[in-house]
Coordinates of N, CA and C in Angstrom, one line a residue:
X1 N 47.1 47.8 212.4 CA 45.7 47.1 212.3 C 46.0 45.6 211.5
X2 N 45.3 44.9 212.3 CA 45.0 43.5 211.4 C 43.8 43.5 210.5
X3 N 44.1 43.1 209.4 CA 42.7 42.8 208.5 C 42.1 41.3 208.8
X4 N 40.9 41.4 209.1 CA 40.6 40.0 209.3 C 40.3 39.2 208.3
X5 N 40.6 39.4 206.9 CA 40.2 38.6 205.6 C 41.5 38.0 205.9
X6 N 42.8 38.5 206.4 CA 44.2 37.6 206.6 C 44.6 37.2 207.4
X7 N 43.6 36.9 208.4 CA 43.8 36.2 209.8 C 43.6 34.7 209.7
X8 N 44.1 33.7 210.1 CA 44.0 32.3 209.7 C 43.4 32.1 211.2
X9 N 42.3 30.8 210.9 CA 41.6 30.2 212.0 C 42.4 29.1 212.4
X10 N 42.9 28.9 213.5 CA 43.9 28.1 214.2 C 43.0 26.6 214.5
X11 N 43.2 25.3 214.2 CA 42.8 24.3 214.6 C 43.5 23.4 215.3
X12 N 43.3 22.4 216.6 CA 43.8 21.5 216.9 C 43.9 19.9 216.1
X13 N 45.3 19.3 216.0 CA 45.0 17.9 215.4 C 43.7 17.4 215.4
X14 N 43.6 17.1 217.0 CA 42.7 16.7 217.7 C 41.3 16.9 217.1
X15 N 41.2 18.4 217.1 CA 39.7 18.8 216.3 C 39.5 18.6 214.9
X16 N 40.6 18.6 214.2 CA 40.7 18.0 212.8 C 40.2 16.7 212.5
X17 N 40.5 15.9 213.4 CA 40.3 14.3 213.5 C 38.9 14.2 214.3
X18 N 38.5 14.6 215.0 CA 37.1 14.8 215.2 C 35.9 15.1 214.3
X19 N 36.4 16.0 213.6 CA 35.5 16.8 212.4 C 35.4 15.6 211.2
X20 N 36.5 15.1 211.0 CA 36.8 14.4 209.7 C 36.8 13.2 209.8
X21 N 37.3 12.2 210.7 CA 37.5 11.1 210.9 C 36.1 10.6 212.2
X22 N 35.9 11.6 212.8 CA 34.9 10.9 213.9 C 35.6 11.3 215.2
X23 N 34.6 11.7 216.4 CA 35.0 12.0 217.8 C 35.4 10.7 218.3
X24 N 36.4 10.7 219.6 CA 36.9 9.7 220.2 C 36.0 8.7 220.8
X25 N 36.0 7.6 220.4 CA 34.9 6.5 220.9 C 34.2 6.0 219.5
X26 N 34.0 6.7 218.6 CA 33.4 6.1 217.4 C 34.0 5.1 216.7
X27 N 33.1 4.2 216.3 CA 34.1 3.4 215.2 C 35.1 3.7 214.5
X28 N 34.7 4.6 213.7 CA 35.6 4.7 212.6 C 36.8 5.6 213.2
X29 N 36.7 6.4 214.4 CA 38.1 6.9 214.9 C 38.8 5.5 215.6
X30 N 37.9 5.0 216.1 CA 38.9 3.8 217.1 C 39.6 3.0 215.6
X31 N 38.8 3.0 214.6 CA 39.6 2.1 213.5 C 40.9 2.8 212.8
X32 N 40.6 4.1 212.9 CA 41.6 4.9 212.3 C 43.3 5.0 213.2
X33 N 42.5 5.0 214.7 CA 43.9 4.9 215.6 C 44.4 3.8 215.6
X34 N 43.7 2.5 215.5 CA 44.4 1.3 215.6 C 45.4 1.4 214.3
X35 N 44.7 1.8 213.1 CA 45.5 1.2 211.7 C 47.1 2.3 212.1
X36 N 46.5 3.4 212.6 CA 47.7 4.2 212.9 C 48.8 3.5 213.5
X37 N 48.4 2.8 214.6 CA 49.3 2.4 215.6 C 49.9 1.2 214.7
X38 N 49.4 0.3 214.0 CA 50.2 -0.8 213.5 C 50.7 0.0 212.3
X39 N 50.7 0.8 211.5 CA 51.7 1.7 210.8 C 52.9 1.7 211.4
X40 N 52.7 2.2 212.5 CA 54.0 2.6 213.7 C 54.5 1.5 213.8
X41 N 53.9 0.3 214.3 CA 54.4 -0.9 214.8 C 55.4 -1.6 213.5
X42 N 54.6 -1.3 212.3 CA 55.3 -2.0 211.1 C 56.7 -1.2 210.8
X43 N 57.0 0.3 211.2 CA 57.9 1.3 210.9 C 58.8 0.4 211.6
X44 N 58.6 0.3 213.1 CA 59.6 -0.2 214.3 C 60.1 -1.3 214.3
X45 N 59.4 -2.2 213.3 CA 59.8 -3.8 213.1 C 61.1 -3.5 211.9
X46 N 60.7 -2.7 211.0 CA 61.8 -2.5 209.8 C 63.1 -1.9 210.4
X47 N 62.5 -0.6 211.3 CA 64.1 0.1 211.9 C 64.8 -0.8 212.7
X48 N 64.4 -1.7 213.5 CA 65.3 -2.3 214.7 C 65.7 -3.5 213.6
X49 N 65.0 -4.0 212.4 CA 65.6 -5.1 211.9 C 66.6 -4.8 211.1
X50 N 66.9 -3.2 210.3 CA 68.1 -2.8 209.8 C 68.8 -2.5 210.6
X51 N 68.9 -2.2 211.9 CA 69.5 -1.6 213.2 C 70.5 -3.4 213.4
X52 N 69.8 -4.4 213.0 CA 70.3 -5.5 213.3 C 71.1 -5.9 212.2
X53 N 71.1 -5.3 211.2 CA 71.7 -5.8 209.9 C 71.0 -7.1 209.4
X54 N 69.8 -7.1 209.6 CA 68.9 -8.6 208.9 C 68.3 -8.4 207.9
X55 N 68.4 -8.9 207.1 CA 67.3 -9.1 205.6 C 65.8 -9.4 206.2
X56 N 64.8 -9.0 205.5 CA 63.6 -9.7 205.6 C 63.4 -11.2 205.5
X57 N 64.4 -11.8 204.6 CA 64.6 -13.0 204.7 C 64.9 -13.9 205.7
X58 N 66.1 -12.9 206.1 CA 66.9 -13.7 207.2 C 65.5 -13.6 208.1
X59 N 65.0 -12.6 208.6 CA 64.4 -12.3 209.7 C 62.9 -13.4 209.9
X60 N 62.2 -13.7 208.2 CA 61.5 -14.3 208.1 C 62.0 -15.7 208.5
X61 N 63.0 -16.2 208.3 CA 63.4 -17.5 208.5 C 63.5 -17.8 209.8
X62 N 63.8 -16.8 210.7 CA 63.9 -17.0 212.3 C 62.7 -16.9 212.6
X63 N 61.4 -17.0 212.1 CA 60.4 -17.0 213.0 C 59.4 -17.8 212.2
X64 N 59.9 -18.4 211.2 CA 59.5 -19.5 210.2 C 58.2 -19.1 209.2
X65 N 58.3 -17.4 208.7 CA 57.7 -17.1 207.6 C 58.5 -16.6 206.6
X66 N 58.0 -16.4 205.1 CA 58.4 -16.4 203.8 C 58.9 -14.6 204.2
X67 N 59.9 -14.4 203.4 CA 60.5 -12.9 203.4 C 59.3 -11.9 202.9
X68 N 58.0 -12.2 202.2 CA 57.0 -11.4 202.1 C 56.3 -11.2 203.3
X69 N 56.1 -12.0 203.8 CA 55.2 -12.0 205.3 C 55.8 -10.8 206.1
X70 N 57.2 -10.9 206.2 CA 57.8 -9.6 206.9 C 57.4 -8.6 206.3
X71 N 57.6 -8.1 204.6 CA 57.5 -7.1 204.1 C 56.2 -6.8 204.2
X72 N 55.2 -7.7 204.0 CA 53.9 -7.4 204.7 C 53.5 -6.7 205.9
X73 N 54.3 -7.2 206.6 CA 54.0 -6.7 208.3 C 54.7 -5.4 208.4
X74 N 55.7 -5.3 207.5 CA 56.4 -4.0 207.8 C 55.6 -2.8 207.2
X75 N 55.0 -3.2 205.9 CA 54.4 -2.1 205.5 C 52.6 -1.9 205.9
X76 N 52.3 -2.7 206.8 CA 51.0 -2.8 206.8 C 50.0 -3.3 206.2
X77 N 50.1 -4.2 205.5 CA 49.4 -4.7 204.4 C 48.9 -6.1 205.0
X78 N 48.8 -6.6 206.2 CA 48.6 -7.7 206.6 C 47.7 -7.7 207.9
X79 N 47.0 -8.5 208.3 CA 46.5 -8.7 209.8 C 47.8 -9.5 210.3
X80 N 47.7 -8.7 211.7 CA 48.9 -9.5 212.4 C 48.7 -9.7 213.9
X81 N 48.9 -10.9 214.3 CA 48.3 -11.6 215.5 C 49.4 -11.0 216.7
X82 N 49.2 -10.9 218.0 CA 50.2 -10.6 218.9 C 51.0 -11.4 219.0
X83 N 50.9 -12.7 218.8 CA 51.6 -13.9 218.7 C 52.9 -13.4 217.6
X84 N 52.7 -13.5 216.6 CA 53.6 -12.7 215.4 C 54.6 -11.9 215.9
X85 N 53.7 -10.7 216.4 CA 54.6 -9.6 217.0 C 55.4 -10.1 217.7
X86 N 54.9 -10.8 218.8 CA 56.2 -11.3 220.0 C 57.1 -11.9 219.2
X87 N 57.3 -12.9 218.5 CA 57.8 -14.0 217.9 C 58.8 -12.8 217.0
X88 N 58.5 -11.8 216.1 CA 59.5 -11.0 215.8 C 60.1 -10.1 216.3
X89 N 60.0 -9.5 217.7 CA 60.8 -8.7 218.5 C 61.7 -9.8 219.1
X90 N 61.2 -11.0 219.4 CA 61.9 -11.9 220.1 C 63.0 -12.2 219.3
X91 N 62.9 -12.7 218.0 CA 63.8 -13.0 217.0 C 64.9 -11.6 216.7
X92 N 64.3 -10.3 217.1 CA 65.0 -9.3 216.6 C 65.6 -8.8 218.1
X93 N 65.6 -9.9 219.3 CA 66.4 -9.3 220.7 C 65.7 -8.2 221.2
X94 N 64.4 -7.9 221.2 CA 63.7 -6.7 222.0 C 62.8 -7.1 222.9
X95 N 62.6 -6.1 223.8 CA 62.0 -6.6 224.6 C 60.2 -5.7 224.3
X96 N 59.2 -6.6 224.6 CA 58.1 -5.9 224.5 C 57.1 -5.9 225.6
X97 N 56.6 -4.6 225.4 CA 55.4 -4.3 226.9 C 54.3 -3.7 226.3
X98 N 53.3 -4.3 226.9 CA 52.0 -3.9 226.4 C 51.1 -3.1 227.5
X99 N 50.6 -1.8 227.2 CA 50.1 -1.1 228.0 C 48.6 -1.1 227.5
X100 N 47.8 -1.8 228.6 CA 46.4 -2.2 228.3 C 45.6 -0.9 229.2
X101 N 44.7 -0.3 228.6 CA 44.0 1.1 229.1 C 42.5 1.0 228.9
X102 N 41.8 0.9 229.8 CA 40.3 0.4 230.0 C 39.5 1.7 230.6
X103 N 39.0 2.4 229.6 CA 38.7 3.7 229.8 C 37.1 3.4 229.9
X104 N 36.4 3.9 231.3 CA 35.2 4.2 231.7 C 34.4 2.6 231.8
X105 N 35.3 1.7 232.3 CA 34.9 0.3 232.5 C 34.8 -0.4 233.8
X106 N 33.7 -1.0 234.3 CA 33.8 -1.7 235.7 C 34.0 -3.2 235.4
X107 N 35.3 -3.3 235.3 CA 35.7 -4.7 235.2 C 35.8 -5.2 236.5
X108 N 35.1 -6.7 236.8 CA 35.2 -7.3 237.6 C 35.5 -9.0 237.6
X109 N 36.7 -9.4 238.6 CA 37.3 -10.7 238.0 C 36.9 -11.5 239.1
X110 N 36.3 -12.8 239.2 CA 36.0 -13.5 240.1 C 36.9 -13.8 240.7
X111 N 37.3 -14.2 242.1 CA 38.6 -14.8 242.5 C 38.1 -15.9 243.5

């Protein structure tokens, strides 16, 4: 027989995020998700750079920035433009694809 006091209640990761960060669509949740994506992007840049046997300084020289800027990018401590991301991955000889998904939108383009 199970003892109710010893049973653990299970929660999904999404339910925990909803509770402590905010539901999908809220400003706080959107900022959290964007920051998480930028952290993943920084980790990816570092991983590819290391696979290419490049130092931060070498990568910086290829795209015209100081080593410190590459460090900040890899550690997600700076704002970065799409142009910079494209330059970094181009220097790393990596192909970049962007997937833009617009939910609940009625966008019309005049033709």
